[in-house]
Tab-separated table of C-alpha atoms in Angstrom:
chain	number	residue	atom	x	y	z
A	1	PHE	CA	-16.548	43.774	-29.949
A	2	TYR	CA	-13.099	42.326	-29.150
A	3	TYR	CA	-12.616	44.414	-26.015
A	4	PHE	CA	-16.179	43.813	-24.919
A	5	VAL	CA	-15.757	40.071	-25.238
A	6	ARG	CA	-12.449	40.223	-23.390
A	7	LEU	CA	-14.010	42.260	-20.615
A	8	CYS	CA	-16.810	39.673	-20.199
A	9	LEU	CA	-14.296	36.769	-20.149
A	10	ASP	CA	-12.231	38.521	-17.462
A	11	LYS	CA	-15.258	38.976	-15.403
A	12	ILE	CA	-16.321	35.408	-15.666
A	13	LEU	CA	-12.792	34.233	-14.847
A	14	LEU	CA	-12.729	36.296	-11.774
A	15	GLN	CA	-16.030	34.883	-10.565
A	16	CYS	CA	-14.781	31.357	-11.313
A	17	ILE	CA	-11.698	31.977	-9.160
A	18	LEU	CA	-13.782	33.305	-6.340
A	19	GLN	CA	-16.062	30.258	-6.504
A	20	SER	CA	-13.196	27.828	-6.394
A	21	ARG	CA	-11.959	29.534	-3.218
A	22	THR	CA	-15.242	29.158	-1.437
A	23	LEU	CA	-14.339	25.488	-0.662
A	24	SER	CA	-11.543	25.802	2.006
A	25	GLY	CA	-9.110	23.027	2.880
A	26	ALA	CA	-11.230	22.194	6.026
A	27	ASP	CA	-14.270	22.002	3.772
A	28	ALA	CA	-12.570	19.631	1.462
A	29	ILE	CA	-11.546	17.301	4.309
A	30	ASN	CA	-15.186	17.233	5.623
A	31	ALA	CA	-16.450	16.623	2.058
A	32	LEU	CA	-14.136	13.705	1.641
A	33	ARG	CA	-15.046	11.976	4.791
A	34	PRO	CA	-17.049	9.188	3.118
A	35	PHE	CA	-13.952	8.658	0.765
A	36	TYR	CA	-11.568	8.437	3.616
A	37	PHE	CA	-13.844	6.087	5.512
A	38	ALA	CA	-13.987	3.848	2.397
A	39	VAL	CA	-10.200	3.728	1.720
A	40	HIS	CA	-8.403	4.377	5.060
A	41	PRO	CA	-5.506	1.815	5.516
A	42	ASP	CA	-6.658	1.112	9.118
A	43	PHE	CA	-9.667	-0.770	7.721
A	44	PHE	CA	-7.440	-3.068	5.559
A	45	GLY	CA	-5.467	-4.617	8.428
A	46	GLN	CA	-6.071	-8.169	7.096
A	47	HIS	CA	-4.993	-7.145	3.586
A	48	PRO	CA	-1.443	-5.743	3.578
A	49	LYS	CA	-1.208	-5.407	-0.218
A	50	GLU	CA	-4.382	-3.265	-0.410
A	51	ARG	CA	-3.323	-1.350	2.694
A	52	GLU	CA	0.018	-0.405	1.277
A	53	VAL	CA	-1.500	0.701	-2.022
A	54	ASN	CA	-3.964	2.935	-0.245
A	55	GLU	CA	-1.232	4.374	2.049
A	56	ASN	CA	0.862	5.338	-0.957
A	57	SER	CA	-2.075	6.749	-2.872
A	58	LEU	CA	-3.296	8.762	0.064
A	59	LYS	CA	0.142	10.348	0.406
A	60	ARG	CA	0.124	11.503	-3.218
A	61	LEU	CA	-3.572	12.666	-2.952
A	62	ASN	CA	-2.752	14.780	0.103
A	63	GLY	CA	0.130	16.324	-1.754
A	64	TYR	CA	-2.084	17.159	-4.699
A	65	LEU	CA	-4.646	18.725	-2.364
A	66	GLU	CA	-2.023	20.748	-0.530
A	67	ASN	CA	-0.629	22.084	-3.795
A	68	LEU	CA	-4.035	23.309	-4.864
A	69	GLN	CA	-4.160	25.452	-1.823
A	70	LYS	CA	-0.721	27.096	-2.380
A	71	PRO	CA	-0.861	30.685	-3.590
A	72	GLY	CA	0.314	30.994	-7.110
A	73	PHE	CA	0.373	27.228	-7.766
A	74	ARG	CA	0.599	26.705	-11.545
A	75	SER	CA	1.778	23.152	-12.189
A	76	PHE	CA	-1.219	20.932	-12.774
A	77	LYS	CA	0.294	17.685	-13.992
A	78	PRO	CA	-2.312	14.856	-14.187
A	79	THR	CA	-1.871	12.505	-11.242
A	80	GLN	CA	-3.024	8.897	-11.571
A	81	LEU	CA	-4.170	7.143	-8.341
A	82	THR	CA	-5.337	3.682	-7.407
A	83	PHE	CA	-7.449	2.896	-4.340
A	84	TYR	CA	-9.058	-0.187	-2.829
A	85	VAL	CA	-12.534	0.947	-1.814
A	86	ARG	CA	-14.469	-0.878	0.880
A	87	GLU	CA	-17.710	-2.238	-0.477
A	88	ARG	CA	-21.163	-1.915	1.039
A	89	GLU	CA	-23.956	-4.308	0.603
A	90	PRO	CA	-26.677	-2.699	-1.618
A	91	ASN	CA	-29.468	-2.861	0.952
A	92	SER	CA	-27.381	-2.178	4.033
A	93	SER	CA	-28.482	0.676	6.234
A	94	ASN	CA	-25.981	-0.056	8.927
A	95	VAL	CA	-23.876	3.008	9.698
A	96	GLN	CA	-20.839	0.843	10.395
A	97	GLU	CA	-20.892	-0.492	6.764
A	98	SER	CA	-21.715	-3.907	5.740
A	99	PHE	CA	-19.362	-5.806	3.429
A	100	SER	CA	-19.821	-7.910	0.428
A	101	ALA	CA	-18.120	-11.266	-0.066
A	102	SER	CA	-14.984	-9.626	-1.705
A	103	GLY	CA	-14.920	-6.820	0.813
A	104	PHE	CA	-13.438	-4.144	-1.490
A	105	ARG	CA	-12.926	-3.201	-5.123
A	106	ALA	CA	-10.083	-1.462	-7.043
A	107	VAL	CA	-10.690	2.022	-8.443
A	108	SER	CA	-8.210	3.971	-10.617
A	109	PHE	CA	-8.643	7.618	-11.742
A	110	THR	CA	-6.606	10.467	-12.873
A	111	LEU	CA	-6.656	13.926	-11.175
A	112	HIS	CA	-6.272	17.004	-13.515
A	113	THR	CA	-8.587	19.519	-11.813
A	114	ARG	CA	-7.372	22.930	-10.746
A	115	ASP	CA	-9.560	23.735	-7.706
A	116	LEU	CA	-10.531	21.956	-4.644
A	117	LEU	CA	-14.316	21.714	-5.368
A	118	SER	CA	-13.779	20.005	-8.724
A	119	THR	CA	-11.071	17.712	-7.254
A	120	VAL	CA	-13.421	16.602	-4.374
A	121	LEU	CA	-16.294	15.866	-6.834
A	122	ASP	CA	-13.986	13.921	-9.108
A	123	ILE	CA	-12.802	11.744	-6.262
A	124	LEU	CA	-16.224	10.994	-4.968
A	125	ASN	CA	-17.722	10.365	-8.407
A	126	SER	CA	-14.833	8.091	-9.353
A	127	CYS	CA	-15.408	5.955	-6.297
A	128	SER	CA	-19.245	5.954	-6.789
A	129	LEU	CA	-19.783	7.935	-3.604
A	130	SER	CA	-22.570	10.471	-3.018
A	131	THR	CA	-21.791	14.174	-3.805
A	132	GLU	CA	-25.002	15.638	-2.355
A	133	HIS	CA	-23.329	16.727	0.860
A	134	VAL	CA	-20.644	18.500	-1.170
A	135	GLN	CA	-23.170	20.443	-3.279
A	136	SER	CA	-24.893	21.665	-0.176
A	137	LEU	CA	-21.663	22.491	1.444
A	138	ASN	CA	-20.680	24.586	-1.528
A	139	VAL	CA	-24.094	26.443	-1.512
A	140	ASN	CA	-23.730	27.340	2.206
A	141	SER	CA	-20.191	28.652	1.656
A	142	GLN	CA	-21.063	30.972	-1.242
A	143	PRO	CA	-20.312	34.538	-0.183
A	144	HIS	CA	-22.721	36.016	-2.799
A	145	LYS	CA	-25.741	34.112	-4.206
A	146	GLU	CA	-25.756	36.310	-7.155
A	147	ALA	CA	-22.207	35.335	-8.117
A	148	LYS	CA	-23.286	31.656	-7.926
A	149	SER	CA	-26.197	31.972	-10.273
A	150	THR	CA	-24.024	33.867	-12.736
A	151	VAL	CA	-21.255	31.416	-12.727
A	152	ASN	CA	-23.394	28.353	-12.933
A	153	ARG	CA	-25.078	29.523	-16.163
A	154	PRO	CA	-23.250	27.620	-19.045
A	155	ILE	CA	-21.405	29.875	-21.551
A	156	LYS	CA	-20.104	28.159	-24.549
A	157	TRP	CA	-18.211	30.004	-27.301
A	158	ASP	CA	-18.033	28.855	-30.887
A	159	LYS	CA	-14.776	27.304	-31.987
A	160	THR	CA	-14.184	30.138	-34.520
A	161	TYR	CA	-13.876	32.588	-31.559
A	162	TYR	CA	-10.715	30.894	-30.309
A	163	SER	CA	-9.315	30.648	-33.804
A	164	PHE	CA	-9.981	34.381	-34.382
A	165	THR	CA	-8.652	35.709	-31.042
A	166	GLY	CA	-5.871	33.278	-30.402
A	167	PHE	CA	-7.232	32.361	-26.934
A	168	LYS	CA	-6.944	28.776	-25.737
A	169	ASP	CA	-10.124	26.766	-25.794
A	170	PRO	CA	-10.677	25.433	-22.099
A	171	GLU	CA	-12.487	22.387	-23.374
A	172	GLU	CA	-9.594	21.429	-25.741
A	173	GLU	CA	-7.090	22.006	-22.862
A	174	LEU	CA	-9.065	19.738	-20.587
A	175	GLU	CA	-9.166	17.031	-23.182
A	176	GLN	CA	-5.333	17.292	-23.740
A	177	ALA	CA	-4.832	17.002	-20.013
A	178	GLN	CA	-7.029	13.891	-19.881
A	179	ARG	CA	-4.997	12.280	-22.753
A	180	VAL	CA	-1.678	12.996	-21.038
A	181	GLU	CA	-0.356	9.742	-19.614
A	182	THR	CA	3.027	9.469	-17.760
A	183	THR	CA	5.477	7.281	-19.566
A	184	LEU	CA	8.569	5.509	-18.037
A	185	LEU	CA	10.957	7.431	-20.319
A	186	SER	CA	9.403	10.892	-19.718
A	187	TRP	CA	9.253	10.382	-16.041
A	188	LEU	CA	12.863	9.212	-15.806
A	189	ASP	CA	13.908	12.180	-17.975
A	190	ASP	CA	12.238	14.554	-15.527
A	191	ASN	CA	13.329	12.875	-12.236
A	192	GLU	CA	16.657	11.289	-12.864
A	193	ALA	CA	18.679	14.352	-11.765
A	194	SER	CA	16.701	14.667	-8.603
A	195	ALA	CA	17.181	10.960	-7.742
A	196	VAL	CA	20.874	11.062	-8.424
A	197	LYS	CA	21.321	14.048	-6.082
A	198	LYS	CA	19.332	12.394	-3.261
A	199	LEU	CA	21.161	9.102	-3.829
A	200	LYS	CA	24.628	10.688	-3.606
A	201	LYS	CA	23.547	12.510	-0.414
A	202	SER	CA	22.389	9.215	1.195
A	203	LEU	CA	25.486	7.116	0.322
A	204	PRO	CA	27.395	7.852	3.600
A	205	LEU	CA	24.279	6.981	5.630
A	206	ARG	CA	23.787	3.778	3.543
A	207	LYS	CA	27.288	2.634	4.411
A	208	GLU	CA	26.776	3.497	8.035
A	209	LEU	CA	23.516	1.505	8.094
A	210	GLU	CA	25.223	-1.562	6.630
A	211	ARG	CA	28.010	-1.279	9.149
A	212	LEU	CA	25.644	-0.982	12.129
A	213	LYS	CA	23.517	-3.896	10.898
A	214	ILE	CA	26.498	-6.188	10.521
A	215	GLU	CA	28.048	-5.270	13.832
A	216	LEU	CA	24.720	-5.758	15.778
A	217	SER	CA	23.814	-8.988	13.961
A	218	HIS	CA	27.287	-10.370	14.752
A	219	GLU	CA	27.313	-9.118	18.363
A	220	LEU	CA	23.863	-10.478	19.148
A	221	GLN	CA	24.193	-13.525	16.842
A	222	LEU	CA	20.979	-12.484	15.110
A	223	SER	CA	19.574	-14.223	12.037
A	224	ASP	CA	18.557	-10.930	10.502
A	225	ILE	CA	17.419	-7.312	11.221
A	226	ARG	CA	14.383	-6.010	9.292
A	227	TRP	CA	12.027	-3.110	9.058
A	228	GLN	CA	8.180	-3.378	8.647
A	229	ARG	CA	7.895	-0.092	6.862
A	230	SER	CA	10.033	1.770	4.312
A	231	TRP	CA	11.501	4.278	6.681
A	232	GLY	CA	14.367	6.465	5.450
A	233	ILE	CA	18.028	5.514	5.926
A	234	ALA	CA	18.541	8.111	8.644
A	235	HIS	CA	15.580	6.893	10.599
A	236	ARG	CA	16.907	3.208	10.403
A	237	CYS	CA	20.373	4.297	11.488
A	238	SER	CA	18.834	6.042	14.553
A	239	GLN	CA	16.957	2.780	15.413
A	240	LEU	CA	20.036	0.718	15.214
A	241	HIS	CA	22.016	3.238	17.376
A	242	SER	CA	19.233	3.045	20.020
A	243	LEU	CA	19.534	-0.855	20.021
A	244	GLY	CA	23.304	-0.509	20.284
A	245	ARG	CA	23.005	1.752	23.295
A	246	LEU	CA	20.730	-0.761	24.952
A	247	VAL	CA	23.173	-3.582	24.250
A	248	GLN	CA	25.872	-1.554	25.976
A	249	GLN	CA	23.728	-0.638	28.996
A	250	ARG	CA	21.951	-4.041	29.579
A	251	PRO	CA	24.004	-6.748	27.826
A	252	GLU	CA	22.642	-9.495	30.226
A	253	ILE	CA	19.049	-9.199	28.963
A	254	LEU	CA	20.087	-9.872	25.325
A	255	GLU	CA	21.357	-13.491	25.930
A	256	ASN	CA	18.103	-15.058	24.547
A	257	VAL	CA	18.185	-13.509	21.098
A	258	LYS	CA	20.588	-15.867	19.420
A	259	GLY	CA	19.422	-17.089	15.995
A	260	ARG	CA	16.337	-14.699	16.061
A	261	THR	CA	15.282	-11.960	13.710
A	262	VAL	CA	14.595	-8.417	15.049
A	263	VAL	CA	11.945	-6.392	13.316
A	264	PHE	CA	11.531	-2.614	13.839
A	265	THR	CA	7.876	-1.933	13.685
A	266	ASP	CA	4.919	-0.080	15.155
A	267	ARG	CA	4.629	-2.021	18.348
A	268	SER	CA	6.720	-4.287	20.648
A	269	GLY	CA	6.400	-7.891	21.360
A	270	MET	CA	6.856	-11.098	19.392
A	271	SER	CA	5.275	-11.616	15.966
A	272	ALA	CA	3.242	-14.602	14.809
A	273	ALA	CA	6.362	-15.555	12.757
A	274	GLY	CA	8.441	-15.748	15.858
A	275	HIS	CA	10.361	-12.407	15.272
A	276	ILE	CA	11.277	-9.989	17.957
A	277	MET	CA	9.257	-6.791	17.385
A	278	LEU	CA	10.742	-3.573	18.686
A	279	GLY	CA	8.274	-0.545	18.483
A	280	THR	CA	9.922	2.543	17.072
A	281	MET	CA	7.882	4.754	19.280
A	282	ASP	CA	8.765	2.878	22.448
A	283	VAL	CA	11.550	3.779	24.803
A	284	HIS	CA	14.280	1.513	26.036
A	285	HIS	CA	12.247	0.555	29.040
A	286	HIS	CA	9.642	-1.162	26.745
A	287	TRP	CA	12.370	-2.842	24.624
A	288	THR	CA	13.980	-4.097	27.889
A	289	LYS	CA	10.708	-5.748	29.056
A	290	ILE	CA	10.375	-7.525	25.732
A	291	PHE	CA	13.844	-9.027	25.961
A	292	GLU	CA	13.131	-10.040	29.548
A	293	ARG	CA	9.940	-11.780	28.441
A	294	LEU	CA	11.575	-13.796	25.577
A	295	PRO	CA	11.662	-17.198	27.577
A	296	ASN	CA	7.878	-16.904	28.046
A	297	TYR	CA	7.373	-16.008	24.414
A	298	TYR	CA	9.487	-19.068	23.405
A	299	LYS	CA	7.096	-21.307	25.525
A	300	LEU	CA	4.057	-19.903	23.867
A	301	GLN	CA	5.612	-20.361	20.511
A	302	LYS	CA	6.058	-24.092	21.209
A	303	ARG	CA	2.406	-24.371	22.136
A	304	LEU	CA	1.471	-22.484	18.926
A	305	LEU	CA	3.461	-24.825	16.787
A	306	LEU	CA	1.803	-27.841	18.578
A	307	LEU	CA	-1.584	-26.220	17.808
A	308	GLU	CA	-0.648	-25.962	14.152
A	309	ASP	CA	0.222	-29.653	14.000
A	310	ARG	CA	-3.135	-30.590	15.609
A	311	ILE	CA	-5.048	-28.546	13.080
A	312	SER	CA	-2.957	-30.147	10.378
A	313	GLN	CA	-3.881	-33.595	11.544
A	314	LEU	CA	-7.640	-32.752	11.636
A	315	LEU	CA	-7.486	-31.418	8.017
A	316	GLY	CA	-5.778	-34.431	6.320
A	317	GLY	CA	-2.229	-33.137	6.743
A	318	ILE	CA	-2.545	-29.704	5.191
A	319	GLN	CA	0.131	-27.346	6.533
A	320	VAL	CA	-0.914	-24.219	8.486
A	321	ILE	CA	1.353	-21.368	7.542
A	322	TYR	CA	1.762	-17.702	8.343
A	323	ILE	CA	2.997	-15.373	5.426
A	324	GLU	CA	4.413	-12.151	6.557
A	325	GLU	CA	4.022	-10.437	3.153
A	326	LEU	CA	0.400	-11.311	2.750
A	327	GLN	CA	-1.010	-11.218	6.292
A	328	PRO	CA	-1.220	-8.495	8.932
A	329	LEU	CA	1.579	-8.265	11.565
A	330	LEU	CA	-0.004	-10.191	14.366
A	331	THR	CA	1.563	-10.718	17.734
A	332	LEU	CA	2.217	-14.136	18.915
A	333	GLU	CA	-0.685	-13.925	21.505
A	334	GLU	CA	-3.132	-12.712	18.796
A	335	TYR	CA	-2.221	-15.526	16.467
A	336	PHE	CA	-2.348	-18.211	19.204
A	337	GLU	CA	-5.841	-17.118	20.044
A	338	THR	CA	-6.915	-17.260	16.417
A	339	LEU	CA	-5.458	-20.776	16.000
A	340	ASN	CA	-7.018	-22.035	19.284
A	341	SER	CA	-10.514	-20.761	18.400
A	342	PHE	CA	-10.213	-22.482	14.883
A	343	TYR	CA	-8.897	-25.707	16.443
A	344	ASN	CA	-11.733	-25.975	18.918
A	345	LYS	CA	-14.296	-25.549	16.179
A	346	LEU	CA	-12.679	-28.216	14.049
A	347	ARG	CA	-12.346	-30.626	16.922
A	348	ASP	CA	-16.051	-30.387	17.715
A	349	SER	CA	-17.131	-30.809	14.136
A	350	ARG	CA	-15.127	-33.959	13.549
A	351	LEU	CA	-14.624	-33.607	9.862
A	352	PRO	CA	-13.898	-36.940	8.006
A	353	PHE	CA	-10.554	-36.063	6.357
A	354	HIS	CA	-8.472	-39.036	5.403
A	355	PRO	CA	-5.073	-38.823	7.303
A	356	ARG	CA	-2.359	-37.226	5.140
A	357	SER	CA	-4.661	-37.024	2.182
A	358	LEU	CA	-3.777	-33.256	1.806
A	359	ARG	CA	-0.180	-33.370	2.533
A	360	GLY	CA	1.811	-30.875	0.494
A	361	LEU	CA	-1.050	-28.337	0.604
A	362	GLN	CA	-0.939	-25.070	2.575
A	363	MET	CA	-3.470	-22.805	4.324
A	364	ILE	CA	-3.546	-19.510	6.208
A	365	LEU	CA	-6.187	-18.297	8.628
A	366	GLU	CA	-8.034	-15.019	8.129
A	367	SER	CA	-10.258	-13.218	10.546
A	368	ASP	CA	-12.173	-10.822	8.191
A	369	ARG	CA	-13.529	-13.262	5.594
A	370	TYR	CA	-16.645	-15.479	5.596
A	371	ALA	CA	-15.988	-17.745	2.590
A	372	PRO	CA	-12.903	-19.793	1.904
A	373	SER	CA	-10.811	-19.057	-1.214
A	374	LEU	CA	-7.750	-20.293	-3.139
A	375	HIS	CA	-4.879	-17.854	-3.571
A	376	GLU	CA	-3.066	-17.656	-6.922
A	377	LEU	CA	0.030	-18.718	-5.097
A	378	GLY	CA	-1.458	-22.020	-4.091
A	379	HIS	CA	-2.390	-21.673	-0.496
A	380	PHE	CA	-5.975	-21.891	0.844
A	381	MET	CA	-7.289	-18.765	2.542
A	382	ILE	CA	-9.603	-20.000	5.352
A	383	PRO	CA	-11.810	-17.811	7.465
A	384	THR	CA	-11.771	-18.592	11.197
A	385	VAL	CA	-15.663	-18.490	11.183
A	386	CYS	CA	-15.934	-20.784	8.129
A	387	ASP	CA	-18.557	-23.501	8.297
A	388	PRO	CA	-16.749	-26.820	8.638
A	389	ALA	CA	-18.880	-28.637	6.162
A	390	ALA	CA	-18.378	-25.860	3.552
A	391	LEU	CA	-14.670	-25.889	4.355
A	392	GLN	CA	-14.482	-29.668	3.706
A	393	TRP	CA	-16.229	-29.394	0.271
A	394	PHE	CA	-14.161	-26.416	-0.824
A	395	ILE	CA	-10.788	-28.059	-0.024
A	396	PHE	CA	-11.712	-31.310	-1.779
A	397	ALA	CA	-12.908	-29.405	-4.829
A	398	LYS	CA	-9.851	-27.129	-5.066
A	399	ALA	CA	-7.093	-29.580	-4.012
A	400	GLN	CA	-5.810	-30.338	-7.397
A	401	GLU	CA	-5.846	-26.636	-8.540
A	402	ALA	CA	-3.979	-25.722	-5.280
A	403	ARG	CA	-1.221	-28.258	-6.137
A	404	GLU	CA	-0.922	-26.838	-9.620
A	405	ASN	CA	-0.729	-23.273	-8.314
A	406	LEU	CA	1.965	-24.278	-5.775
A	407	LYS	CA	4.023	-25.820	-8.635
A	408	ARG	CA	3.506	-22.689	-10.690
A	409	LYS	CA	4.572	-20.526	-7.709
A	410	GLU	CA	7.913	-22.322	-7.513
A	411	GLU	CA	8.546	-21.855	-11.246
A	412	MET	CA	7.597	-18.205	-11.024
A	413	MET	CA	9.945	-17.537	-8.089
A	414	ILE	CA	12.796	-18.953	-10.012
A	415	THR	CA	11.926	-16.970	-13.150
A	416	GLU	CA	11.515	-13.790	-11.003
A	417	LYS	CA	14.841	-14.238	-9.387
A	418	GLU	CA	16.593	-14.775	-12.791
A	419	LEU	CA	14.911	-11.771	-14.316
A	420	ILE	CA	15.848	-9.547	-11.385
A	421	ASN	CA	19.494	-10.522	-11.674
A	422	THR	CA	19.515	-10.111	-15.472
A	423	SER	CA	17.819	-6.680	-15.201
A	424	THR	CA	20.244	-5.530	-12.436
A	425	GLU	CA	23.206	-6.525	-14.538
A	426	ARG	CA	21.787	-5.185	-17.847
A	427	PHE	CA	21.028	-1.673	-16.489
A	428	SER	CA	24.052	-1.660	-14.073
A	429	LEU	CA	21.558	-1.032	-11.153
A	430	ASP	CA	22.947	-0.958	-7.610
A	431	ARG	CA	19.713	-2.537	-6.486
A	432	LEU	CA	16.425	-3.804	-7.903
A	433	TYR	CA	13.633	-4.807	-5.548
A	434	LYS	CA	9.841	-4.685	-5.260
A	435	GLU	CA	7.274	-3.688	-2.747
A	436	PRO	CA	5.474	-6.626	-0.932
A	437	SER	CA	2.277	-5.664	-2.672
A	438	VAL	CA	3.696	-6.416	-6.102
A	439	SER	CA	3.152	-10.065	-7.010
A	440	SER	CA	5.697	-12.314	-8.701
A	441	ALA	CA	3.587	-12.335	-11.881
A	442	GLN	CA	3.560	-8.581	-11.938
A	443	MET	CA	7.310	-8.415	-11.237
A	444	ILE	CA	8.086	-10.861	-14.106
A	445	ASP	CA	5.978	-8.887	-16.507
A	446	CYS	CA	7.662	-5.657	-15.448
A	447	CYS	CA	11.145	-6.982	-15.818
A	448	LYS	CA	10.514	-8.637	-19.218
A	449	ARG	CA	9.398	-5.332	-20.588
A	450	LEU	CA	12.253	-3.360	-18.972
A	451	LEU	CA	14.645	-5.629	-20.659
A	452	GLU	CA	13.263	-4.597	-24.073
A	453	GLU	CA	14.117	-0.948	-23.407
A	454	SER	CA	17.330	1.130	-23.523
A	455	LEU	CA	17.475	2.893	-20.121
A	456	PRO	CA	20.876	4.654	-19.473
A	457	TYR	CA	19.293	6.660	-16.682
A	458	LEU	CA	19.291	3.622	-14.345
A	459	GLN	CA	23.034	3.087	-14.077
A	460	GLY	CA	24.029	2.922	-10.379
A	461	MET	CA	20.435	3.653	-9.134
A	462	HIS	CA	18.241	1.870	-6.648
A	463	LEU	CA	15.083	0.805	-8.462
A	464	CYS	CA	11.951	-0.213	-6.617
A	465	ILE	CA	8.957	-1.830	-8.542
A	466	SER	CA	5.766	-0.393	-7.008
A	467	HIS	CA	2.239	0.717	-8.114
A	468	PHE	CA	3.134	4.405	-8.667
A	469	TYR	CA	5.937	6.885	-9.735
A	470	SER	CA	7.933	8.399	-6.927
A	471	VAL	CA	11.503	9.388	-5.951
A	472	LEU	CA	11.992	8.354	-2.318
A	473	GLN	CA	13.891	10.656	0.130
A	474	ASP	CA	17.099	8.656	-0.172
A	475	GLY	CA	17.020	8.654	-3.943
A	476	ASP	CA	15.336	5.239	-4.737
A	477	LEU	CA	13.318	5.464	-7.978
A	478	CYS	CA	9.778	3.925	-7.669
A	479	ILE	CA	8.019	2.977	-10.835
A	480	PRO	CA	4.682	1.093	-11.261
A	481	TRP	CA	5.015	-2.444	-12.371
A	482	ASN	CA	2.636	-1.754	-15.287
A	483	TRP	CA	4.454	1.274	-16.547
A	484	LYS	CA	3.705	2.557	-20.126
């Protein structure tokens, strides 16, 4: 009986393996198209926090999918992911998707499956997306219909069978995998050695980066040099070397950069905040043209500031601001067009705001919303297409709450800075920082809980507070702000 049962199990296991391989990597990508459409970072241009979370989660998901396709892959550590999923209106039949008022929703789920088909279905189900196309795809890809009908017939053994034979109960293993949750201590224990190794390897490059940054900032009399994305140290050094070579070749074109901030990003130009943007994919010829155009950019910037003042006057003295961390990286031209369109609409509506009645309040303009809202940090988020009458009512109704939020923001920033300094000193960290998508409230909560722990692993490390666990290529440790 024992050998007969074992033979049956081996046969079933072989058929399961064959079935799991019927969904190829290309099939998985096709099956996940609705998911990618719902979470792709390019659709979150107006929401940098959500965009960054989705970028990071997609990287980890792609790594998980790649591992599933590797021959002999055995490590199936549960992977927790968070995505912001674009919403559709319930009755919308538009192929281009129709958005609800919020625009998106947050979805968190844990992957612990061992084959592509189950993983794809888990992802789609977790995001409340249809799986019908996956089921039909799986049917079409079956090499033998007989095998499919055999495997899909449920077989459940009594618990006494596993006790008698010593075999592992697959249902029990799955339940255990679902209960596994990464903790900060266990993750640091597993990854500290790898992070230390990468950090030591990066130290010479880190010193070189700091030297290059100081030299170029001094030579060009720059206010600062920044990077839009978290590129590796070697990549950043390469970008500074390229700028240094341009300075040597064409020193005359760099006369107008004094006091400015240079930002290495995806495209060249001047940002809405007035920073000089150097596209990392552009050659020196493009950078040269940007530096030559700086006088014209400065003239446009003066017109932009004047436009902000006029909008402020029409709205009772409320200040129009642009927040780099919370808004997409717009060019100066794009932001000017947005402001100009909004100004013309306000001017024609002639809203009866009392002069200077809203002084001290702040607002930012957004292009992808239809209803105004109040951010937890105290600034109003105003859609460019907002109805002027609705805008007036909303600002009046929320003015006091906005002032309270602004006051709370100042207090939180002070508390956050103090906790960062205390945590850095307590754990002998070389650096403690957060990703832009992590709010001050989240950072404060994270640091308070860290200070209650004993963490000798962190001495001399670079610690980044993020939304997920990761060891960056240069040895920085990333931990989620809501770690367990």
